């Protein structure tokens, strides 16, 4: 009986583990997902019609534009340089404004292409004037595009080509993990050892 009891507890524990991991990953995905939902919100135009902002032309309705030079940049110590979507990101500030922090979600490929015209770790990084377009989520600004006199990280390349794809993949992964964990918990709760089932059937016959 102890063997069946251990199996029952294992089902519940693994189910709770999957649910916890799904919640943890969703916490990292939320800023990007919220950025996309803000872009896809309906906006009332001057002629009374409604348009959706999932395009560069309409995306400006949900974004903020900033101009200045990078005064501070940092990479999270835990997942910095890991090249894992949602976890690998860069925090930076402009013009010494500590109340306005930007978050740039990138991978190694994007950083390599950016290095041709801008590198956060370069000695002259604070001398390059920059235009940053971002969407505010909570107390941070999620970067949608960056433009300097030397190059550009465009909306199509960053948002459409990277953020949207990995956000879709991440939401799918979170959904699968949550459902699998929930199934394990339910199975663990309703699971009955074969011996117990046989005893119940024999008692019903008597």
Coordinates of C-alpha atoms in Angstrom, one line a residue:
X1 CA 0.0 0.0 0.0
X2 CA 2.9 2.3 0.7
X3 CA 4.0 2.0 -2.9
X4 CA 0.6 3.1 -4.2
X5 CA 0.6 6.0 -1.7
X6 CA 4.0 7.2 -2.9
X7 CA 2.8 7.1 -6.5
X8 CA -0.3 9.1 -5.6
X9 CA 1.8 11.8 -3.9
X10 CA 4.3 11.8 -6.8
X11 CA 1.5 12.6 -9.3
X12 CA 0.4 15.5 -7.2
X13 CA 3.9 16.8 -6.6
X14 CA 4.9 16.7 -10.2
X15 CA 1.6 18.3 -11.2
X16 CA 2.2 21.2 -8.8
X17 CA 5.8 21.5 -10.1
X18 CA 4.6 21.9 -13.7
X19 CA 2.0 24.4 -12.6
X20 CA 4.7 26.4 -10.7
X21 CA 7.1 26.3 -13.7
X22 CA 4.3 27.5 -16.0
X23 CA 3.5 30.4 -13.6
X24 CA 7.2 31.3 -13.3
X25 CA 7.7 31.3 -17.1
X26 CA 4.5 33.3 -17.6
X27 CA 5.9 36.0 -15.3
X28 CA 8.8 36.4 -17.7
X29 CA 6.6 36.4 -20.7
X30 CA 4.0 38.9 -19.4
X31 CA 5.9 42.1 -20.4
X32 CA 6.2 41.1 -24.0
X33 CA 2.7 39.7 -24.1
X34 CA 1.3 42.9 -22.7
X35 CA 3.2 44.9 -25.2
X36 CA 1.7 42.9 -28.1
X37 CA -1.9 43.2 -26.6
X38 CA -1.4 47.0 -26.3
X39 CA -0.3 47.1 -29.9
X40 CA -3.4 45.1 -31.0
X41 CA -5.9 47.2 -29.1
X42 CA -8.6 48.9 -31.1
X43 CA -8.3 52.7 -31.6
X44 CA -11.0 55.0 -32.7
X45 CA -10.0 57.1 -35.7
X46 CA -11.1 60.6 -36.6
X47 CA -13.8 59.2 -39.0
X48 CA -15.4 57.1 -36.3
X49 CA -14.0 53.8 -37.5
X50 CA -11.8 51.5 -35.4
X51 CA -8.3 50.3 -36.4
X52 CA -6.0 47.9 -34.8
X53 CA -2.4 48.7 -33.8
X54 CA -0.6 45.6 -34.8
X55 CA 1.4 47.4 -37.4
X56 CA 4.2 49.9 -37.5
X57 CA 1.8 52.6 -38.8
X58 CA -0.7 52.3 -36.0
X59 CA 1.7 51.1 -33.3
X60 CA 2.7 54.6 -32.5
X61 CA -0.7 55.1 -30.8
X62 CA 0.5 52.9 -27.9
X63 CA 4.1 53.8 -27.9
X64 CA 6.4 56.5 -26.4
X65 CA 9.3 58.1 -28.2
X66 CA 12.5 59.1 -26.3
X67 CA 15.6 60.8 -27.5
X68 CA 19.0 60.8 -25.8
X69 CA 22.2 59.0 -25.0
X70 CA 22.6 55.7 -23.0
X71 CA 23.8 56.6 -19.6
X72 CA 23.4 53.2 -17.9
X73 CA 23.2 49.6 -19.2
X74 CA 23.1 46.3 -17.4
X75 CA 22.5 42.6 -18.1
X76 CA 20.7 40.4 -15.5
X77 CA 23.3 38.3 -13.7
X78 CA 21.2 35.1 -13.7
X79 CA 20.3 34.7 -17.3
X80 CA 22.4 37.4 -19.0
X81 CA 24.0 36.0 -22.1
X82 CA 22.0 32.8 -22.0
X83 CA 20.4 33.4 -25.3
X84 CA 17.1 32.1 -23.9
X85 CA 14.0 34.1 -25.1
X86 CA 12.3 36.2 -22.5
X87 CA 15.2 35.7 -20.0
X88 CA 18.1 37.3 -21.9
X89 CA 17.6 41.0 -21.9
X90 CA 19.3 44.4 -21.4
X91 CA 18.2 47.1 -19.1
X92 CA 19.3 50.6 -19.9
X93 CA 18.5 54.3 -19.2
X94 CA 18.8 57.5 -21.2
X95 CA 20.2 60.9 -20.2
X96 CA 20.8 59.8 -16.6
X97 CA 17.1 59.5 -15.9
X98 CA 16.9 56.7 -13.2
X99 CA 13.1 56.9 -13.2
X100 CA 12.8 55.6 -16.8
X101 CA 14.2 52.2 -17.4
X102 CA 14.1 50.5 -20.8
X103 CA 14.1 46.7 -21.4
X104 CA 15.5 45.4 -24.6
X105 CA 14.6 41.7 -25.3
X106 CA 17.2 40.4 -27.7
X107 CA 19.3 37.3 -28.5
X108 CA 22.9 36.9 -29.7
X109 CA 21.9 37.2 -33.3
X110 CA 20.3 40.6 -32.8
X111 CA 23.2 41.8 -30.6
X112 CA 25.7 40.7 -33.3
X113 CA 23.8 42.7 -35.9
X114 CA 23.5 45.7 -33.6
X115 CA 27.3 45.6 -32.9
X116 CA 27.9 46.9 -36.4
X117 CA 26.5 50.3 -35.4
X118 CA 26.0 50.2 -31.6
X119 CA 27.4 48.2 -28.7
X120 CA 26.3 48.7 -25.1
X121 CA 29.7 47.7 -23.8
X122 CA 31.7 50.0 -26.1
X123 CA 33.7 52.8 -24.6
X124 CA 31.8 55.4 -26.7
X125 CA 28.4 53.9 -26.0
X126 CA 27.3 57.0 -24.0
X127 CA 28.3 59.3 -26.8
X128 CA 25.8 58.0 -29.5
X129 CA 22.5 59.8 -29.8
X130 CA 19.6 57.5 -29.9
X131 CA 15.8 57.5 -30.7
X132 CA 14.0 54.8 -28.7
X133 CA 10.4 53.8 -29.3
X134 CA 8.9 51.8 -26.4
X135 CA 5.6 50.7 -24.8
X136 CA 5.2 51.1 -21.1
X137 CA 4.4 48.0 -19.1
X138 CA 4.3 48.5 -15.4
X139 CA 7.2 50.8 -14.4
X140 CA 9.4 49.8 -17.3
X141 CA 9.4 50.5 -21.1
X142 CA 9.7 47.6 -23.5
X143 CA 11.8 48.6 -26.5
X144 CA 10.1 48.3 -29.9
X145 CA 12.8 49.9 -32.0
X146 CA 16.1 51.9 -31.7
X147 CA 17.6 54.3 -34.2
X148 CA 20.9 56.1 -34.2
X149 CA 22.8 58.0 -36.9
X150 CA 24.8 54.8 -37.6
X151 CA 22.1 52.2 -37.9
X152 CA 18.6 51.0 -36.9
X153 CA 17.0 48.2 -35.0
X154 CA 13.6 48.3 -36.8
X155 CA 10.1 47.4 -35.6
X156 CA 9.8 44.7 -38.2
X157 CA 13.0 43.0 -37.2
X158 CA 12.5 43.2 -33.4
X159 CA 8.8 43.1 -32.7
X160 CA 7.4 41.2 -35.7
X161 CA 10.4 39.0 -36.3
X162 CA 11.4 38.1 -32.7
X163 CA 9.0 39.2 -30.0
X164 CA 5.8 38.1 -31.6
X165 CA 7.1 34.7 -32.6
X166 CA 8.6 33.8 -29.2
X167 CA 5.7 35.2 -27.3
X168 CA 3.4 32.9 -29.3
X169 CA 5.7 30.0 -28.6
X170 CA 6.0 30.9 -24.9
X171 CA 2.3 31.2 -24.4
X172 CA 1.8 27.8 -26.0
X173 CA 4.4 26.2 -23.8
X174 CA 2.9 27.7 -20.7
X175 CA -0.5 26.5 -21.6
X176 CA 0.7 22.9 -22.2
X177 CA 2.7 22.8 -19.0
X178 CA -0.3 24.2 -17.0
X179 CA -2.7 21.7 -18.5
X180 CA -0.3 18.8 -18.0
X181 CA 0.3 19.8 -14.4
X182 CA -3.4 20.1 -13.8
X183 CA -4.0 16.6 -15.3
X184 CA -1.4 15.1 -13.0
X185 CA -2.9 16.8 -9.9
X186 CA -6.4 15.5 -10.8
X187 CA -5.1 12.0 -11.5
X188 CA -3.2 12.0 -8.2
X189 CA -6.4 13.1 -6.4
X190 CA -8.8 10.6 -8.0
X191 CA -6.2 7.7 -8.3
X192 CA -7.0 4.6 -6.3
X193 CA -4.7 1.6 -6.0
X194 CA -5.9 -1.6 -7.7
X195 CA -6.1 -3.4 -4.3
X196 CA -8.4 -0.7 -2.9
X197 CA -10.7 -0.9 -6.0
X198 CA -10.9 -4.7 -5.7
X199 CA -11.7 -4.4 -2.0
X200 CA -14.5 -2.0 -2.7
X201 CA -15.9 -4.3 -5.4
X202 CA -15.8 -7.3 -3.2
X203 CA -17.5 -5.4 -0.4
X204 CA -20.3 -4.3 -2.8
X205 CA -20.8 -8.0 -3.9
X206 CA -21.2 -9.1 -0.2

